[in-house]
CSV table of C-alpha atoms in Angstrom, one decimal:
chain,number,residue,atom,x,y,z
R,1,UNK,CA,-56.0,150.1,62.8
R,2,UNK,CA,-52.0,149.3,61.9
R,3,UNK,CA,-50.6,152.6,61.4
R,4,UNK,CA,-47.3,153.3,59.7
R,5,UNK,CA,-46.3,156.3,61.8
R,6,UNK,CA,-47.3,158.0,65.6
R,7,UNK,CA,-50.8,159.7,65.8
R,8,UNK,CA,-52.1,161.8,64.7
R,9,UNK,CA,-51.5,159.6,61.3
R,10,UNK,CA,-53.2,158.6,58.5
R,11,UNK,CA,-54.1,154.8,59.5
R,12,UNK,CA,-53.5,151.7,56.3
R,13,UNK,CA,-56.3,150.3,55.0
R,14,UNK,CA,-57.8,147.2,56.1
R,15,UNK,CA,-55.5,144.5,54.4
R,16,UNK,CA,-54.4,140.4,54.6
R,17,UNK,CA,-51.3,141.0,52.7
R,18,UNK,CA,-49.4,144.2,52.0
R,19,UNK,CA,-46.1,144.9,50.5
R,20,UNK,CA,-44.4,148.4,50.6
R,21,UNK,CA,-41.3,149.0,48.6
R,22,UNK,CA,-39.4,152.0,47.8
R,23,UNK,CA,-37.4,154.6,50.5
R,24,UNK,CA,-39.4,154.0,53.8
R,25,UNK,CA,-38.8,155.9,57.1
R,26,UNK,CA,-36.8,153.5,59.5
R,27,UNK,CA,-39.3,153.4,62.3
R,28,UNK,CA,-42.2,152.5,59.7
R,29,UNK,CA,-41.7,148.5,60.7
R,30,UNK,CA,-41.7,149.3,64.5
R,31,UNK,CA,-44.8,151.9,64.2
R,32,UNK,CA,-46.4,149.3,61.9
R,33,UNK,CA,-45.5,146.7,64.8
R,34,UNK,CA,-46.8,148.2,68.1
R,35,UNK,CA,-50.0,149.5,66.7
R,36,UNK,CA,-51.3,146.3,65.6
R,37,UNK,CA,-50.1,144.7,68.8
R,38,UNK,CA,-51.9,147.5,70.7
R,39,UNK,CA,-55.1,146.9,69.2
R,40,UNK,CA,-55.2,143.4,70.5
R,41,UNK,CA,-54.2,142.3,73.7
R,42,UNK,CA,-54.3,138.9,72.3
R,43,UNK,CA,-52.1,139.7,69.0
R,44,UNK,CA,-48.3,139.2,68.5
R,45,UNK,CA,-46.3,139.9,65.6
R,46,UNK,CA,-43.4,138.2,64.5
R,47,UNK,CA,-40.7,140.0,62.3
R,48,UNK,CA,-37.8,139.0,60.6
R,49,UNK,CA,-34.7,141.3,59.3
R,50,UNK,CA,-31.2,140.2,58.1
R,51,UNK,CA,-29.6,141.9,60.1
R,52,UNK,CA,-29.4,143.5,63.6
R,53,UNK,CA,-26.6,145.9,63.2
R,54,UNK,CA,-28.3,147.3,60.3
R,55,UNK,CA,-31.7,147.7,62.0
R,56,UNK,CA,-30.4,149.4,65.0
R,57,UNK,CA,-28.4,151.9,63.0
R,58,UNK,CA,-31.3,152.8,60.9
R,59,UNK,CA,-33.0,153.7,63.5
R,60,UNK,CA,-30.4,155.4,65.5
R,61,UNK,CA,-29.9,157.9,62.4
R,62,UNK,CA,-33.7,158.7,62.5
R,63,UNK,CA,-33.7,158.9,65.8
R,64,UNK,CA,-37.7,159.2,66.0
R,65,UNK,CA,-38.9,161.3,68.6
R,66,UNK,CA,-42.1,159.5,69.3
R,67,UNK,CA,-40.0,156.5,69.8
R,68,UNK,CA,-37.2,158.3,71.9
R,69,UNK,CA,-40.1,160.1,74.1
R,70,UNK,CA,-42.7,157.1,74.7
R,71,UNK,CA,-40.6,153.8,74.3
R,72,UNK,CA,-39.6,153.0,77.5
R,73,UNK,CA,-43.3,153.9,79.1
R,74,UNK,CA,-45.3,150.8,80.8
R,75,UNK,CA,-47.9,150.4,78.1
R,76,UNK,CA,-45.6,150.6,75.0
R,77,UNK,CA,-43.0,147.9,77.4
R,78,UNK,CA,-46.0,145.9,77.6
R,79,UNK,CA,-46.9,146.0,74.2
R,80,UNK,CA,-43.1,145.1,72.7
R,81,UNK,CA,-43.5,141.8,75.3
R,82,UNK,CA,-45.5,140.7,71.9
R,83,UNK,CA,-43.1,141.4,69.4
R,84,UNK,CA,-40.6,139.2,68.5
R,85,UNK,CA,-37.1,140.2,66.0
R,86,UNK,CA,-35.5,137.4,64.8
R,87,UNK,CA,-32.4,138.0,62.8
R,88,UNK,CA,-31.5,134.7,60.0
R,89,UNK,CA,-28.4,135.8,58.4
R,90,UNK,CA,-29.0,133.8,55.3
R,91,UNK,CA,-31.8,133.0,53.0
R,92,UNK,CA,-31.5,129.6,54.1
R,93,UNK,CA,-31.7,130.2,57.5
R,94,UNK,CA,-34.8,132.1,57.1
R,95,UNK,CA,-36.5,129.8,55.5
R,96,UNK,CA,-35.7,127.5,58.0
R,97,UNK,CA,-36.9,129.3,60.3
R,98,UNK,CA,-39.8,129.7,59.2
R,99,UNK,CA,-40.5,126.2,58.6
R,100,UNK,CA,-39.9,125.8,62.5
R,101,UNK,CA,-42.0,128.0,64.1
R,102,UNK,CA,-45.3,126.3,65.6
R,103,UNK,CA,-47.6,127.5,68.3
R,104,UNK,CA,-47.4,125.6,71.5
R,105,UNK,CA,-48.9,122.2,71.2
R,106,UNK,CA,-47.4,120.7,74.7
R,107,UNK,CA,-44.3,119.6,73.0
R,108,UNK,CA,-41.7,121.9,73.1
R,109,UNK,CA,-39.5,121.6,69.9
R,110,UNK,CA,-37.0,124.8,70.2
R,111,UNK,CA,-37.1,127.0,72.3
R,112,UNK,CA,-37.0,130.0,69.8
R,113,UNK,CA,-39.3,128.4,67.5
R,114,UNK,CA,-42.1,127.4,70.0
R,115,UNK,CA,-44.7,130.5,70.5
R,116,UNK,CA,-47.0,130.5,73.1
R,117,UNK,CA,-49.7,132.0,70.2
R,118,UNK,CA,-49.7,132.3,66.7
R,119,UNK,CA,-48.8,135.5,65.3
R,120,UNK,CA,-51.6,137.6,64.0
R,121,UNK,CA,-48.9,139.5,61.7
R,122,UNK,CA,-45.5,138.3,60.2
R,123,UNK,CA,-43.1,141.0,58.9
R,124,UNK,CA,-40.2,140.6,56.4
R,125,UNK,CA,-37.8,143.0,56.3
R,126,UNK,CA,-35.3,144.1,53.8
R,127,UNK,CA,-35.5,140.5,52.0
R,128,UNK,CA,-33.5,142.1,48.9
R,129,UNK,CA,-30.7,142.0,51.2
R,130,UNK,CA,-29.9,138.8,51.1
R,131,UNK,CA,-29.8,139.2,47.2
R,132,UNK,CA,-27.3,141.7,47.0
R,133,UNK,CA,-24.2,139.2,46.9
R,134,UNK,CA,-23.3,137.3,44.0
R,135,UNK,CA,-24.5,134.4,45.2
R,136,UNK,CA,-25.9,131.7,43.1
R,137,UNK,CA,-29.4,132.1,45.2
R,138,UNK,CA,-29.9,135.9,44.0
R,139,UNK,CA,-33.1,135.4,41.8
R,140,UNK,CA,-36.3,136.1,41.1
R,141,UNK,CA,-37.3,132.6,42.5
R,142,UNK,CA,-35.5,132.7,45.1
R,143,UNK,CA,-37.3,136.0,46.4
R,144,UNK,CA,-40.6,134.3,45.4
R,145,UNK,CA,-40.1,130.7,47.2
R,146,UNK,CA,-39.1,133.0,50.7
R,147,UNK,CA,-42.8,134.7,50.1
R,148,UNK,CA,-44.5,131.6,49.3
R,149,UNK,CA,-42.5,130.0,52.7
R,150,UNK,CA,-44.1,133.0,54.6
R,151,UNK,CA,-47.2,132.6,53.2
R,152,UNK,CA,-47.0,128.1,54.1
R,153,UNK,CA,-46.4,129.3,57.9
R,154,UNK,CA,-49.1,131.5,58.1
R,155,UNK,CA,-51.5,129.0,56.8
R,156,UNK,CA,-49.8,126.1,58.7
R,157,UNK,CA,-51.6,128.5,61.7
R,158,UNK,CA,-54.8,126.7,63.0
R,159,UNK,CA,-57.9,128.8,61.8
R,160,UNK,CA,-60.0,127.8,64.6
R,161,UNK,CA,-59.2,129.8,67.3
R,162,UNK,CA,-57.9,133.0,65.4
R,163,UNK,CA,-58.0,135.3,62.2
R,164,UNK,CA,-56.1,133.7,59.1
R,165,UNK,CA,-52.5,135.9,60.3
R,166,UNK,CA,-51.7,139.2,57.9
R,167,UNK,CA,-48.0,139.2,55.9
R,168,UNK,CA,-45.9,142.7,55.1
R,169,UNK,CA,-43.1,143.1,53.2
R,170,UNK,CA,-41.0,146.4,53.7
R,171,UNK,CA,-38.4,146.6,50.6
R,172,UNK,CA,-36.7,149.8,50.3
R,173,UNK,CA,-34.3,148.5,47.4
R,174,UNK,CA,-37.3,146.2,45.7
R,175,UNK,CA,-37.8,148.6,42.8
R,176,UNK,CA,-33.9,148.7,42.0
R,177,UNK,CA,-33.2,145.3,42.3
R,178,UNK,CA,-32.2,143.7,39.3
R,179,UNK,CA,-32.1,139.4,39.6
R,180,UNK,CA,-31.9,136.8,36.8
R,181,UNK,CA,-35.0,134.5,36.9
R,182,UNK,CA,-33.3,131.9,37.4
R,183,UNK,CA,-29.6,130.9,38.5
R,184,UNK,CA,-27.2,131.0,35.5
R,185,UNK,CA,-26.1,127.5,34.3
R,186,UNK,CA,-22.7,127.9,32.9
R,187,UNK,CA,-19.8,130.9,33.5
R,188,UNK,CA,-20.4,132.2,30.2
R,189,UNK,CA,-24.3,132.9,31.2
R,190,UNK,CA,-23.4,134.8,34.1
R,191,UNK,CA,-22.5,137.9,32.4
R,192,UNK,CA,-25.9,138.4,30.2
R,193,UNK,CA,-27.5,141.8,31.1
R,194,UNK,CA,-30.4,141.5,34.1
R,195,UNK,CA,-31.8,145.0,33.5
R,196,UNK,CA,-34.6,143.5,31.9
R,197,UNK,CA,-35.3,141.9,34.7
R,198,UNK,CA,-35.6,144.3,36.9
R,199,UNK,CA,-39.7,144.8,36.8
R,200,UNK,CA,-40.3,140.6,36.6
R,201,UNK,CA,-39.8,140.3,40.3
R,202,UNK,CA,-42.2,143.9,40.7
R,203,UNK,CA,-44.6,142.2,38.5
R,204,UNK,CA,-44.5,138.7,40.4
R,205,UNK,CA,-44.7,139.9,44.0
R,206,UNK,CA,-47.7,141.7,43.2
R,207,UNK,CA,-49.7,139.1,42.3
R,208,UNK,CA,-49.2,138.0,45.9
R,209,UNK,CA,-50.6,140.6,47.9
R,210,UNK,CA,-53.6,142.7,48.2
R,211,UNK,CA,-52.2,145.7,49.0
R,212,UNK,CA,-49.3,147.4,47.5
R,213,UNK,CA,-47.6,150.7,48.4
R,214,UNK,CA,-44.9,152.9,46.8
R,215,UNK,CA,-42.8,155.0,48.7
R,216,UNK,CA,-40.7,157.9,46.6
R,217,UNK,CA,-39.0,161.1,47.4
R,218,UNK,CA,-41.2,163.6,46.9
R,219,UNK,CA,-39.3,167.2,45.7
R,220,UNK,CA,-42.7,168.7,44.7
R,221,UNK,CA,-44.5,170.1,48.1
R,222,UNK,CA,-43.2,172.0,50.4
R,223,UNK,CA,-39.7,174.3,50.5
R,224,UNK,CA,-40.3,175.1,53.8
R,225,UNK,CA,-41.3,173.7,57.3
R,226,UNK,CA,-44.1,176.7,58.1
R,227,UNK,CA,-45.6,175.2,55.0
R,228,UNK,CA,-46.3,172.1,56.1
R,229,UNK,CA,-49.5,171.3,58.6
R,230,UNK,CA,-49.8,168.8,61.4
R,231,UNK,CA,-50.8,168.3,64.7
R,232,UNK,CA,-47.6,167.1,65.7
R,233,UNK,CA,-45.8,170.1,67.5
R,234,UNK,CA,-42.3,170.6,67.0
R,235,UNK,CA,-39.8,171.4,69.5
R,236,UNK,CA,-38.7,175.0,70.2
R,237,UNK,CA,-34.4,173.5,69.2
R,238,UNK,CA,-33.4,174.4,66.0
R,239,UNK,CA,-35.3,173.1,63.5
R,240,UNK,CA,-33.9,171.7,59.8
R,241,UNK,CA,-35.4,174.1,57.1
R,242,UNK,CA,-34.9,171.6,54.5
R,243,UNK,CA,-36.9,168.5,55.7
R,244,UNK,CA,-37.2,164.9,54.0
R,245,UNK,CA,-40.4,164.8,52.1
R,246,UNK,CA,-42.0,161.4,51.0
R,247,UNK,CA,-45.0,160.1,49.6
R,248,UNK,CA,-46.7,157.2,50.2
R,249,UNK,CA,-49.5,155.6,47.2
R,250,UNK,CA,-51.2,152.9,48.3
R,251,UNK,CA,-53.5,150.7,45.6
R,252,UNK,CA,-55.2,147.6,46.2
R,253,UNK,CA,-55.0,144.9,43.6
R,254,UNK,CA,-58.9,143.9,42.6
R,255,UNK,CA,-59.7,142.2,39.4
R,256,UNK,CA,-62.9,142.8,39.2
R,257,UNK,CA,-62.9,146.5,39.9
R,258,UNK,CA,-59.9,147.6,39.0
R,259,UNK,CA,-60.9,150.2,37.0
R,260,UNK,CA,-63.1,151.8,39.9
R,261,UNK,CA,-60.4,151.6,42.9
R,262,UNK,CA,-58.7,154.7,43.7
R,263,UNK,CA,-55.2,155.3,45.0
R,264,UNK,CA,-54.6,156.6,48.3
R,265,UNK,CA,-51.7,158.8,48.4
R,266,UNK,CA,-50.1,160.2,51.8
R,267,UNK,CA,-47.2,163.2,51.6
R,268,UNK,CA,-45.5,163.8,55.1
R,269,UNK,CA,-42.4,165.8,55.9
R,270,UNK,CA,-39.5,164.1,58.2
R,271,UNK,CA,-38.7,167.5,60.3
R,272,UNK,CA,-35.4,167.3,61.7
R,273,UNK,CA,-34.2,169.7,65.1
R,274,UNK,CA,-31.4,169.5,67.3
R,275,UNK,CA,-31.8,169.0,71.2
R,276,UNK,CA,-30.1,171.4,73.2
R,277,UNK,CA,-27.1,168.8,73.7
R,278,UNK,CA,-26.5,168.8,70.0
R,279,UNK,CA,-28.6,165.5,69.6
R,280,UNK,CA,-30.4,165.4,66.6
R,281,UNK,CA,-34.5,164.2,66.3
R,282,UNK,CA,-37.0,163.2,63.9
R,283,UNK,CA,-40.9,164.3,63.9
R,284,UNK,CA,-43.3,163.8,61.0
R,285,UNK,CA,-45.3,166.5,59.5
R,286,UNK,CA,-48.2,165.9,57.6
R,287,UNK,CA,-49.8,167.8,54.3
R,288,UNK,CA,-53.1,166.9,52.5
R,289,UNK,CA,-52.3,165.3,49.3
């Protein structure tokens, strides 16, 4: 099962489609990455994130300590060998991209583009991003046409030979993001108040995926790390008594049955300590919720 975090950890529901918005741990996309790789030998995941600089320093200010302690081991080397970053600086060049890529069929079209097998799970990362310019492309259909050029690749997939490939969206700024529908015609339009915009795209995306989850800071559990249960052990440094505590609610979107469909809610602790060289480290801590 894809997990969102290193064992022991809840594991996500089975899901197609699944988009996660709100103030995510760094290292969600990577956990979320090697487990479904790991539970395949056959799958590969392809995920794509604006930017490179930005990635790597959000995870060098977690600084996970699974990650730091098992990453370079021969069976998590092996597994990354079927994960592919790219980085499309622009919303054009990610849906360009995305047009491109095509599973080996004996003619090699680009190099970066040509997979030897189709991905059995496509990540977008931080797509709000791109949207946070004043650029003419920063609307609500703009957002929607790179989903529905996600979801064109994966079906462009041959069905044959695999699984129909999953889609997840991590948007830690989706909930805040406040777009115009549509690109303003005239100067004078520009100016109008988008506030009342800001739950359109919400409303939209959700009508494409089967899953959604929230992620909030959660100041209600918890003043104290002895509190908080888990098998993870911490490290005898010194430890931060005044962890970062999140919670994760997780509903699927079913007509039918809406009204019988409970949420599932996680609350977790992100423990920091410091390493004898003054380093500091992340570990996650788990409470029921």
């Amino acid at each position: 099962m894809a997990m969102l975090f290193p064992l022991p950890c809840p594991e996500l529901p089975e899901f197609q489609s699944l988009l996660l918005k709100g103030p995510y741990h760094a290292s969600a996309p990577i956990y979320l990455a090697l487990s479904h790789a790991t539970q395949d030998p056959n799958a590969k995941v392809l995920l794509f994130t604006p930017n490179r600089t930005a990635l790597k320093e959000a995870l060098l200010d977690i600084n996970d300590e699974w990650l730091n302690h098992n990453g370079g081991q021969g069976g998590i080397c092996a597994v990354t060998r079927r994960v592919e970053i790219f980085y499309p600086p622009t919303l054009a060049h990610l849906r360009l991209l995305m047009s491109m890529m095509h599973e080996w069929d004996g003619v090699l079209h680009h190099a970066k583009t040509t997979l030897d097998c189709a991905p059995s799970l496509v990540v977008l990362h931080e797509v709000s991003s791109y949207l946070n310019t004043q650029a003419s492309e920063a609307t609500v259909s703009a957002y929607l046409s790179v989903i529905s050029s996600a979801l064109s690749m994966i079906q462009s997939w041959p069905s044959e030979s695999m699984k129909p490939s999953k889609l997840v969206v991590f948007d830690s700024n989706l909930t805040e993001l406040k777009l115009p529908i549509l690109r303003s015609l005239s100067f004078a339009e520009r100016h109008e108040d988008t506030g009342q915009h800001r739950n359109t795209l919400t409303i939209l995306l959700e009508r494409y995926f089967e899953w959604q989850g929230e992620i909030q800071i959660d100041e209600e559990y918890g003043e104290h790390v002895s509190e908080i249960s888990g098998d993870q052990d911490l490290p005898d440094e010194v430890v931060d008594l005044t962890p970062v505590k999140r919670s994760l609610t997780l509903r699927r979107r079913d007509r039918e049955q809406k009204a019988e469909n409970e949420d599932v809610v996680w609350r977790w602790s992100e423990v920091g300590s410091t390493h004898e060289d003054g380093t500091k480290h992340t570990v996650f801590r788990w409470r029921e919720a």
